[in-house]
PDB file of C-alpha atoms in Angstrom:
ATOM      1  CA  MET P   1       0.064   0.204  -0.039  1.00  0.00           C
ATOM      2  CA  MET P   2       1.171   3.643  -0.611  1.00  0.00           C
ATOM      3  CA  ASP P   3       2.908   5.872   1.828  1.00  0.00           C
ATOM      4  CA  THR P   4       0.745   8.510   3.695  1.00  0.00           C
ATOM      5  CA  GLU P   5       2.916  11.337   2.101  1.00  0.00           C
ATOM      6  CA  THR P   6       2.113   9.892  -1.468  1.00  0.00           C
ATOM      7  CA  THR P   7      -1.668   9.196  -1.099  1.00  0.00           C
ATOM      8  CA  LYS P   8      -1.641  13.152   0.189  1.00  0.00           C
ATOM      9  CA  GLN P   9       0.052  14.292  -2.874  1.00  0.00           C
ATOM     10  CA  ILE P  10      -2.736  12.717  -5.235  1.00  0.00           C
ATOM     11  CA  ALA P  11      -5.539  14.269  -2.921  1.00  0.00           C
ATOM     12  CA  GLN P  12      -3.998  17.577  -3.461  1.00  0.00           C
ATOM     13  CA  THR P  13      -3.207  16.959  -7.313  1.00  0.00           C
ATOM     14  CA  ILE P  14      -7.073  15.908  -7.629  1.00  0.00           C
ATOM     15  CA  ALA P  15      -8.305  19.076  -5.668  1.00  0.00           C
ATOM     16  CA  SER P  16      -6.517  21.478  -7.305  1.00  0.00           C
ATOM     17  CA  HIS P  17      -7.405  19.879 -10.833  1.00  0.00           C
ATOM     18  CA  TRP P  18     -11.183  20.089  -9.296  1.00  0.00           C
ATOM     19  CA  GLN P  19     -11.149  23.271  -8.191  1.00  0.00           C
ATOM     20  CA  SER P  20      -9.459  25.048 -11.577  1.00  0.00           C
ATOM     21  CA  GLY P  21     -11.437  22.664 -13.889  1.00  0.00           C
ATOM     22  CA  GLN P  22      -8.178  21.529 -15.666  1.00  0.00           C
ATOM     23  CA  SER P  23      -7.644  18.233 -16.253  1.00  0.00           C
ATOM     24  CA  ILE P  24      -5.264  15.264 -15.711  1.00  0.00           C
ATOM     25  CA  ASP P  25      -3.876  12.882 -18.278  1.00  0.00           C
ATOM     26  CA  ALA P  26      -2.581  10.913 -15.635  1.00  0.00           C
ATOM     27  CA  PHE P  27      -0.950  10.762 -12.128  1.00  0.00           C
ATOM     28  CA  PRO P  28       3.037  11.098 -12.578  1.00  0.00           C
ATOM     29  CA  ILE P  29       4.778   7.810 -12.174  1.00  0.00           C
ATOM     30  CA  GLY P  30       5.043   6.736  -8.451  1.00  0.00           C
ATOM     31  CA  GLN P  31       1.721   8.787  -7.672  1.00  0.00           C
ATOM     32  CA  ARG P  32      -0.322   6.188  -9.643  1.00  0.00           C
ATOM     33  CA  PRO P  33      -2.444   4.415  -6.772  1.00  0.00           C
ATOM     34  CA  MET P  34      -2.534   0.629  -7.984  1.00  0.00           C
ATOM     35  CA  SER P  35      -5.531  -0.823  -5.888  1.00  0.00           C
ATOM     36  CA  ARG P  36      -8.620   0.150  -4.169  1.00  0.00           C
ATOM     37  CA  ALA P  37      -7.326   0.496  -0.970  1.00  0.00           C
ATOM     38  CA  ASP P  38      -4.595   2.951  -2.366  1.00  0.00           C
ATOM     39  CA  GLY P  39      -7.392   5.068  -4.103  1.00  0.00           C
ATOM     40  CA  TYR P  40      -9.160   5.312  -1.196  1.00  0.00           C
ATOM     41  CA  ALA P  41      -6.487   6.091   1.005  1.00  0.00           C
ATOM     42  CA  ALA P  42      -5.835   8.913  -1.070  1.00  0.00           C
ATOM     43  CA  GLN P  43      -9.508   9.826  -0.879  1.00  0.00           C
ATOM     44  CA  SER P  44      -9.721  10.255   2.684  1.00  0.00           C
ATOM     45  CA  HIS P  45      -7.118  13.350   2.232  1.00  0.00           C
ATOM     46  CA  LEU P  46      -9.558  15.207  -0.312  1.00  0.00           C
ATOM     47  CA  CYS P  47     -11.666  16.652   2.869  1.00  0.00           C
ATOM     48  CA  ASP P  48      -8.165  18.343   3.892  1.00  0.00           C
ATOM     49  CA  ALA P  49      -7.274  19.425   0.189  1.00  0.00           C
ATOM     50  CA  MET P  50     -10.821  20.413  -0.625  1.00  0.00           C
ATOM     51  CA  ALA P  51     -10.806  22.593   2.734  1.00  0.00           C
ATOM     52  CA  SER P  52     -14.788  21.303   3.100  1.00  0.00           C
ATOM     53  CA  PRO P  53     -16.233  18.985   5.002  1.00  0.00           C
ATOM     54  CA  VAL P  54     -17.900  16.000   4.302  1.00  0.00           C
ATOM     55  CA  VAL P  55     -21.614  16.186   4.358  1.00  0.00           C
ATOM     56  CA  GLY P  56     -22.833  12.776   2.571  1.00  0.00           C
ATOM     57  CA  TRP P  57     -21.685  10.034   0.728  1.00  0.00           C
ATOM     58  CA  LYS P  58     -22.113   8.890  -3.123  1.00  0.00           C
ATOM     59  CA  ILE P  59     -22.194   5.444  -5.108  1.00  0.00           C
ATOM     60  CA  ALA P  60     -20.865   5.444  -8.494  1.00  0.00           C
ATOM     61  CA  ALA P  61     -21.440   2.599 -11.323  1.00  0.00           C
ATOM     62  CA  THR P  62     -24.217   0.889  -9.769  1.00  0.00           C
ATOM     63  CA  SER P  63     -25.171  -0.756 -12.876  1.00  0.00           C
ATOM     64  CA  GLU P  64     -23.250  -3.269 -14.971  1.00  0.00           C
ATOM     65  CA  ALA P  65     -23.478  -0.671 -17.781  1.00  0.00           C
ATOM     66  CA  GLY P  66     -21.935   1.981 -15.752  1.00  0.00           C
ATOM     67  CA  GLN P  67     -19.202  -0.176 -14.620  1.00  0.00           C
ATOM     68  CA  LYS P  68     -18.102  -1.241 -18.212  1.00  0.00           C
ATOM     69  CA  HIS P  69     -18.493   2.107 -19.065  1.00  0.00           C
ATOM     70  CA  ILE P  70     -15.843   3.149 -16.688  1.00  0.00           C
ATOM     71  CA  GLY P  71     -14.090  -0.250 -16.745  1.00  0.00           C
ATOM     72  CA  VAL P  72     -14.671  -0.949 -12.978  1.00  0.00           C
ATOM     73  CA  SER P  73     -15.302  -4.177 -11.405  1.00  0.00           C
ATOM     74  CA  GLY P  74     -17.937  -3.170  -9.178  1.00  0.00           C
ATOM     75  CA  PRO P  75     -19.419   0.002  -7.719  1.00  0.00           C
ATOM     76  CA  LEU P  76     -17.428   2.856  -5.927  1.00  0.00           C
ATOM     77  CA  ALA P  77     -17.859   5.121  -2.854  1.00  0.00           C
ATOM     78  CA  GLY P  78     -17.017   8.412  -2.887  1.00  0.00           C
ATOM     79  CA  ARG P  79     -17.225  11.883  -0.032  1.00  0.00           C
ATOM     80  CA  ILE P  80     -19.510  14.426  -0.854  1.00  0.00           C
ATOM     81  CA  PHE P  81     -18.261  17.987   0.210  1.00  0.00           C
ATOM     82  CA  ALA P  82     -20.363  20.717   1.338  1.00  0.00           C
ATOM     83  CA  ARG P  83     -18.916  23.324  -0.854  1.00  0.00           C
ATOM     84  CA  THR P  84     -20.074  21.390  -3.522  1.00  0.00           C
ATOM     85  CA  LEU P  85     -23.755  21.196  -2.562  1.00  0.00           C
ATOM     86  CA  GLN P  86     -26.434  23.648  -5.301  1.00  0.00           C
ATOM     87  CA  GLN P  87     -29.208  25.398  -4.261  1.00  0.00           C
ATOM     88  CA  LEU P  88     -32.175  24.594  -5.912  1.00  0.00           C
ATOM     89  CA  GLY P  89     -33.423  27.305  -8.704  1.00  0.00           C
ATOM     90  CA  GLU P  90     -29.744  28.272  -8.935  1.00  0.00           C
ATOM     91  CA  PRO P  91     -28.211  27.676 -12.613  1.00  0.00           C
ATOM     92  CA  ILE P  92     -25.685  24.627 -12.604  1.00  0.00           C
ATOM     93  CA  SER P  93     -22.522  25.642 -14.080  1.00  0.00           C
ATOM     94  CA  LEU P  94     -20.901  22.778 -16.607  1.00  0.00           C
ATOM     95  CA  SER P  95     -17.700  24.664 -17.163  1.00  0.00           C
ATOM     96  CA  GLY P  96     -14.819  22.406 -16.916  1.00  0.00           C
ATOM     97  CA  ASN P  97     -17.260  19.296 -16.699  1.00  0.00           C
ATOM     98  CA  ARG P  98     -16.154  16.448 -19.011  1.00  0.00           C
ATOM     99  CA  MET P  99     -19.041  14.216 -18.516  1.00  0.00           C
ATOM    100  CA  ARG P 100     -21.847  16.658 -18.666  1.00  0.00           C
ATOM    101  CA  VAL P 101     -24.784  14.151 -17.668  1.00  0.00           C
ATOM    102  CA  ALA P 102     -27.454  14.624 -14.875  1.00  0.00           C
ATOM    103  CA  GLU P 103     -28.385  11.591 -12.704  1.00  0.00           C
ATOM    104  CA  PRO P 104     -31.760  11.113 -10.815  1.00  0.00           C
ATOM    105  CA  GLU P 105     -31.246   9.808  -7.349  1.00  0.00           C
ATOM    106  CA  MET P 106     -32.516   8.267  -4.425  1.00  0.00           C
ATOM    107  CA  VAL P 107     -30.813   9.529  -1.236  1.00  0.00           C
ATOM    108  CA  PHE P 108     -30.880   8.237   2.476  1.00  0.00           C
ATOM    109  CA  THR P 109     -30.050  10.889   5.458  1.00  0.00           C
ATOM    110  CA  PHE P 110     -29.216   8.753   8.607  1.00  0.00           C
ATOM    111  CA  ALA P 111     -30.350   8.896  12.328  1.00  0.00           C
ATOM    112  CA  GLU P 112     -27.835   6.944  13.989  1.00  0.00           C
ATOM    113  CA  ASN P 113     -24.190   6.047  13.675  1.00  0.00           C
ATOM    114  CA  LEU P 114     -23.055   3.240  11.599  1.00  0.00           C
ATOM    115  CA  PRO P 115     -19.624   2.651  12.953  1.00  0.00           C
ATOM    116  CA  PRO P 116     -16.641   0.428  11.909  1.00  0.00           C
ATOM    117  CA  ARG P 117     -16.906  -2.896  13.053  1.00  0.00           C
ATOM    118  CA  ALA P 118     -15.922  -6.760  12.404  1.00  0.00           C
ATOM    119  CA  SER P 119     -19.281  -8.306  11.422  1.00  0.00           C
ATOM    120  CA  ALA P 120     -21.210  -6.906   8.210  1.00  0.00           C
ATOM    121  CA  TYR P 121     -24.387  -4.915   8.751  1.00  0.00           C
ATOM    122  CA  SER P 122     -27.561  -6.407   7.551  1.00  0.00           C
ATOM    123  CA  LEU P 123     -30.227  -4.783   5.984  1.00  0.00           C
ATOM    124  CA  ASP P 124     -32.787  -4.394   8.493  1.00  0.00           C
ATOM    125  CA  GLU P 125     -29.792  -2.661  10.618  1.00  0.00           C
ATOM    126  CA  VAL P 126     -28.763  -0.013   7.861  1.00  0.00           C
ATOM    127  CA  MET P 127     -32.727   0.672   7.274  1.00  0.00           C
ATOM    128  CA  ASN P 128     -33.621   0.904  10.796  1.00  0.00           C
ATOM    129  CA  ALA P 129     -30.258   3.788  11.102  1.00  0.00           C
ATOM    130  CA  VAL P 130     -32.055   5.680   8.274  1.00  0.00           C
ATOM    131  CA  ALA P 131     -34.039   8.771   9.279  1.00  0.00           C
ATOM    132  CA  THR P 132     -35.410  10.065   5.683  1.00  0.00           C
ATOM    133  CA  LEU P 133     -35.623   9.309   2.240  1.00  0.00           C
ATOM    134  CA  SER P 134     -35.070  12.570  -0.444  1.00  0.00           C
ATOM    135  CA  VAL P 135     -34.544  12.998  -4.229  1.00  0.00           C
ATOM    136  CA  ALA P 136     -31.683  14.672  -5.755  1.00  0.00           C
ATOM    137  CA  ILE P 137     -29.354  15.101  -9.003  1.00  0.00           C
ATOM    138  CA  GLU P 138     -26.057  14.155  -9.252  1.00  0.00           C
ATOM    139  CA  VAL P 139     -23.972  16.237 -11.880  1.00  0.00           C
ATOM    140  CA  PRO P 140     -20.552  14.000 -11.906  1.00  0.00           C
ATOM    141  CA  ASN P 141     -17.489  14.653 -13.298  1.00  0.00           C
ATOM    142  CA  ALA P 142     -13.710  13.459 -13.771  1.00  0.00           C
ATOM    143  CA  ARG P 143     -10.847  14.911 -13.260  1.00  0.00           C
ATOM    144  CA  PHE P 144      -9.389  12.821 -15.942  1.00  0.00           C
ATOM    145  CA  ARG P 145      -9.382  13.482 -19.177  1.00  0.00           C
ATOM    146  CA  ASP P 146      -9.968  10.153 -20.566  1.00  0.00           C
ATOM    147  CA  PHE P 147     -11.909   9.012 -17.589  1.00  0.00           C
ATOM    148  CA  VAL P 148     -13.028   5.822 -19.190  1.00  0.00           C
ATOM    149  CA  ASN P 149      -9.873   4.484 -19.251  1.00  0.00           C
ATOM    150  CA  ALA P 150      -8.426   5.789 -15.691  1.00  0.00           C
ATOM    151  CA  GLY P 151      -8.571   3.121 -14.195  1.00  0.00           C
ATOM    152  CA  GLU P 152     -10.477   2.069 -10.851  1.00  0.00           C
ATOM    153  CA  ALA P 153      -8.163   2.699  -8.397  1.00  0.00           C
ATOM    154  CA  ALA P 154      -7.714   6.153 -10.142  1.00  0.00           C
ATOM    155  CA  LEU P 155     -11.402   6.909 -10.007  1.00  0.00           C
ATOM    156  CA  ILE P 156     -11.791   6.080  -6.318  1.00  0.00           C
ATOM    157  CA  ALA P 157      -8.804   8.452  -5.807  1.00  0.00           C
ATOM    158  CA  ASP P 158     -10.733  11.014  -8.198  1.00  0.00           C
ATOM    159  CA  ASN P 159     -13.764  10.602  -5.362  1.00  0.00           C
ATOM    160  CA  ALA P 160     -15.838   8.127  -7.333  1.00  0.00           C
ATOM    161  CA  CYS P 161     -16.028  11.181  -9.894  1.00  0.00           C
ATOM    162  CA  ALA P 162     -18.331  13.069  -7.560  1.00  0.00           C
ATOM    163  CA  HIS P 163     -18.628  17.128  -8.323  1.00  0.00           C
ATOM    164  CA  GLN P 164     -21.908  18.684  -8.133  1.00  0.00           C
ATOM    165  CA  PHE P 165     -25.147  17.543  -5.965  1.00  0.00           C
ATOM    166  CA  LEU P 166     -28.290  18.920  -5.784  1.00  0.00           C
ATOM    167  CA  PRO P 167     -30.563  18.176  -2.937  1.00  0.00           C
ATOM    168  CA  GLY P 168     -34.474  17.821  -3.244  1.00  0.00           C
ATOM    169  CA  PRO P 169     -37.318  17.716  -1.360  1.00  0.00           C
ATOM    170  CA  THR P 170     -37.735  14.615   1.541  1.00  0.00           C
ATOM    171  CA  ALA P 171     -40.134  11.839   0.368  1.00  0.00           C
ATOM    172  CA  PRO P 172     -42.933  11.353   2.552  1.00  0.00           C
ATOM    173  CA  GLU P 173     -42.770   8.544   5.415  1.00  0.00           C
ATOM    174  CA  ILE P 174     -44.877   6.155   2.896  1.00  0.00           C
ATOM    175  CA  TRP P 175     -41.822   5.573   1.527  1.00  0.00           C
ATOM    176  CA  ARG P 176     -40.771   2.701   3.870  1.00  0.00           C
ATOM    177  CA  ASP P 177     -43.763   0.708   2.518  1.00  0.00           C
ATOM    178  CA  LEU P 178     -42.814   0.925  -1.176  1.00  0.00           C
ATOM    179  CA  ASN P 179     -41.230  -1.250  -3.293  1.00  0.00           C
ATOM    180  CA  LEU P 180     -38.255   1.089  -4.109  1.00  0.00           C
ATOM    181  CA  ALA P 181     -36.478  -1.302  -6.825  1.00  0.00           C
ATOM    182  CA  GLN P 182     -39.888  -1.408  -8.862  1.00  0.00           C
ATOM    183  CA  HIS P 183     -40.646   2.467  -8.241  1.00  0.00           C
ATOM    184  CA  GLY P 184     -40.517   4.209 -11.648  1.00  0.00           C
ATOM    185  CA  VAL P 185     -39.129   7.410 -12.312  1.00  0.00           C
ATOM    186  CA  SER P 186     -39.206   9.882 -15.396  1.00  0.00           C
ATOM    187  CA  ALA P 187     -37.151  12.607 -16.632  1.00  0.00           C
ATOM    188  CA  THR P 188     -37.835  14.774 -19.163  1.00  0.00           C
ATOM    189  CA  VAL P 189     -34.709  17.135 -20.693  1.00  0.00           C
ATOM    190  CA  THR P 190     -35.708  20.703 -22.498  1.00  0.00           C
ATOM    191  CA  PRO P 191     -32.859  22.459 -24.395  1.00  0.00           C
ATOM    192  CA  ALA P 192     -33.048  25.816 -25.067  1.00  0.00           C
ATOM    193  CA  GLY P 193     -34.074  25.915 -28.246  1.00  0.00           C
ATOM    194  CA  GLY P 194     -37.008  23.138 -27.536  1.00  0.00           C
ATOM    195  CA  GLY P 195     -36.983  19.705 -28.404  1.00  0.00           C
ATOM    196  CA  ALA P 196     -38.027  17.861 -25.097  1.00  0.00           C
ATOM    197  CA  TRP P 197     -36.955  14.586 -24.325  1.00  0.00           C
ATOM    198  CA  THR P 198     -37.844  12.041 -21.903  1.00  0.00           C
ATOM    199  CA  ARG P 199     -36.306   9.111 -20.478  1.00  0.00           C
ATOM    200  CA  GLN P 200     -37.480   6.499 -17.885  1.00  0.00           C
ATOM    201  CA  GLY P 201     -36.061   4.647 -15.180  1.00  0.00           C
ATOM    202  CA  SER P 202     -36.491   2.718 -11.840  1.00  0.00           C
ATOM    203  CA  GLY P 203     -35.042   2.130  -8.489  1.00  0.00           C
ATOM    204  CA  ALA P 204     -33.837  -1.663 -10.336  1.00  0.00           C
ATOM    205  CA  ALA P 205     -30.648   0.598 -11.709  1.00  0.00           C
ATOM    206  CA  VAL P 206     -29.362   1.174  -8.354  1.00  0.00           C
ATOM    207  CA  LEU P 207     -27.440  -2.246  -7.721  1.00  0.00           C
ATOM    208  CA  GLY P 208     -30.973  -4.192  -7.936  1.00  0.00           C
ATOM    209  CA  ASP P 209     -32.613  -2.170  -5.441  1.00  0.00           C
ATOM    210  CA  PRO P 210     -31.601   1.439  -3.643  1.00  0.00           C
ATOM    211  CA  ARG P 211     -31.797  -0.210  -0.459  1.00  0.00           C
ATOM    212  CA  LEU P 212     -29.023  -2.640  -1.409  1.00  0.00           C
ATOM    213  CA  ALA P 213     -27.011   0.018  -2.377  1.00  0.00           C
ATOM    214  CA  LEU P 214     -27.355   1.596   0.873  1.00  0.00           C
ATOM    215  CA  VAL P 215     -26.632  -1.728   2.616  1.00  0.00           C
ATOM    216  CA  TRP P 216     -23.213  -1.959   0.462  1.00  0.00           C
ATOM    217  CA  ILE P 217     -21.637   1.410   1.348  1.00  0.00           C
ATOM    218  CA  ALA P 218     -22.257   0.835   4.835  1.00  0.00           C
ATOM    219  CA  ASN P 219     -20.127  -2.211   4.616  1.00  0.00           C
ATOM    220  CA  GLU P 220     -17.610  -0.712   2.063  1.00  0.00           C
ATOM    221  CA  LEU P 221     -17.070   1.720   4.694  1.00  0.00           C
ATOM    222  CA  ARG P 222     -17.168  -0.107   7.615  1.00  0.00           C
ATOM    223  CA  ALA P 223     -14.196  -2.419   6.146  1.00  0.00           C
ATOM    224  CA  LEU P 224     -12.429   1.088   5.498  1.00  0.00           C
ATOM    225  CA  GLY P 225     -12.242   1.522   9.304  1.00  0.00           C
ATOM    226  CA  VAL P 226     -14.849   5.041   8.308  1.00  0.00           C
ATOM    227  CA  GLY P 227     -18.369   4.373   8.731  1.00  0.00           C
ATOM    228  CA  LEU P 228     -21.320   5.907   8.501  1.00  0.00           C
ATOM    229  CA  ARG P 229     -22.405   9.166  10.800  1.00  0.00           C
ATOM    230  CA  ALA P 230     -25.668  10.215  11.756  1.00  0.00           C
ATOM    231  CA  GLY P 231     -26.313  13.219   9.959  1.00  0.00           C
ATOM    232  CA  GLU P 232     -24.997  12.171   6.722  1.00  0.00           C
ATOM    233  CA  PHE P 233     -26.768  11.235   3.524  1.00  0.00           C
ATOM    234  CA  VAL P 234     -25.901   8.363   1.052  1.00  0.00           C
ATOM    235  CA  THR P 235     -27.043   9.144  -2.684  1.00  0.00           C
ATOM    236  CA  THR P 236     -27.383   5.888  -4.023  1.00  0.00           C
ATOM    237  CA  GLY P 237     -26.441   6.136  -7.630  1.00  0.00           C
ATOM    238  CA  THR P 238     -28.592   7.015 -11.043  1.00  0.00           C
ATOM    239  CA  CYS P 239     -31.989   5.185 -11.238  1.00  0.00           C
ATOM    240  CA  MET P 240     -31.825   5.704 -15.121  1.00  0.00           C
ATOM    241  CA  VAL P 241     -29.147   5.900 -17.954  1.00  0.00           C
ATOM    242  CA  PRO P 242     -27.694   9.356 -17.192  1.00  0.00           C
ATOM    243  CA  LEU P 243     -29.358  12.076 -18.630  1.00  0.00           C
ATOM    244  CA  GLU P 244     -26.965  14.159 -21.276  1.00  0.00           C
ATOM    245  CA  VAL P 245     -27.128  17.627 -21.150  1.00  0.00           C
ATOM    246  CA  SER P 246     -25.841  20.925 -22.301  1.00  0.00           C
ATOM    247  CA  PRO P 247     -25.611  24.987 -21.414  1.00  0.00           C
ATOM    248  CA  GLY P 248     -29.151  26.187 -21.534  1.00  0.00           C
ATOM    249  CA  ASP P 249     -30.581  22.700 -20.759  1.00  0.00           C
ATOM    250  CA  GLN P 250     -33.475  22.102 -17.872  1.00  0.00           C
ATOM    251  CA  VAL P 251     -34.229  18.932 -16.604  1.00  0.00           C
ATOM    252  CA  HIS P 252     -37.276  17.745 -14.357  1.00  0.00           C
ATOM    253  CA  VAL P 253     -37.441  14.755 -12.832  1.00  0.00           C
ATOM    254  CA  ASN P 254     -40.295  12.761 -11.255  1.00  0.00           C
ATOM    255  CA  PHE P 255     -40.108  10.138  -8.967  1.00  0.00           C
ATOM    256  CA  GLY P 256     -44.116   9.951  -8.396  1.00  0.00           C
ATOM    257  CA  VAL P 257     -44.923  10.060  -4.687  1.00  0.00           C
ATOM    258  CA  LEU P 258     -41.299  10.449  -3.587  1.00  0.00           C
ATOM    259  CA  GLY P 259     -41.073  13.889  -5.147  1.00  0.00           C
ATOM    260  CA  GLN P 260     -39.865  16.153  -7.847  1.00  0.00           C
ATOM    261  CA  ILE P 261     -36.996  18.182  -8.660  1.00  0.00           C
ATOM    262  CA  SER P 262     -35.399  20.566 -11.463  1.00  0.00           C
ATOM    263  CA  ALA P 263     -32.214  21.897 -12.224  1.00  0.00           C
ATOM    264  CA  ASN P 264     -31.266  24.064 -15.072  1.00  0.00           C
ATOM    265  CA  PHE P 265     -27.581  24.018 -16.532  1.00  0.00           C
ATOM    266  CA  THR P 266     -25.367  26.966 -17.883  1.00  0.00           C
ATOM    267  CA  ASP P 267     -21.780  27.212 -19.132  1.00  0.00           C
TER     268      ASP P 267
END
């Protein structure tokens, strides 16, 4: 495993390119994480490098198609920093964004801690620790110019492609009685010049069920010695094929009884 100084240098590289909007061709030789453990070790220093507290977590690559697209063996966990939260009604800038997609997601906020421990957390334990479900739009990005071929360890170090996050309304408590895997989601993208188009999805796109994705990250973080804290949230992954967006587009997502959320995009 990489030494602490090297992983700190990787985090500084990611943070500086994140803040400048410039892309990375590749890490310098000697600063290339070679394993998931190296990637997470580097990611752990991003809080200091970004000078922003962690308010939540994201899961990337929660579908087989998404994993194949970026060449990873499974889901990736990333941190969401306070400074990356977007406000409803305010345009979201796509400047420096190489992915240019919007991802409708279900978000769970925790009322109780799920600290690191030796044994795995069960579905019931994780769900009993959840306070609320809400809806959101994630706008991911990668600091790598060729993020498709950057590699799993590098993408984890790059915070699992976290970038901007737009929190939406809290769902009514009936969400606990719903089959979230079968819950449908509809999104409409309206370009500035007209010609709106729609896309359908469901909770099944998220590792088969958003609740299963939540258990996955609880145990991924448990194994890393990190854990989840009360007050933090987890956005579990896109409920559909990511929506291609450009400056001037408006996105409206309807989660049915769970709520609705809209976003406008600019340069």
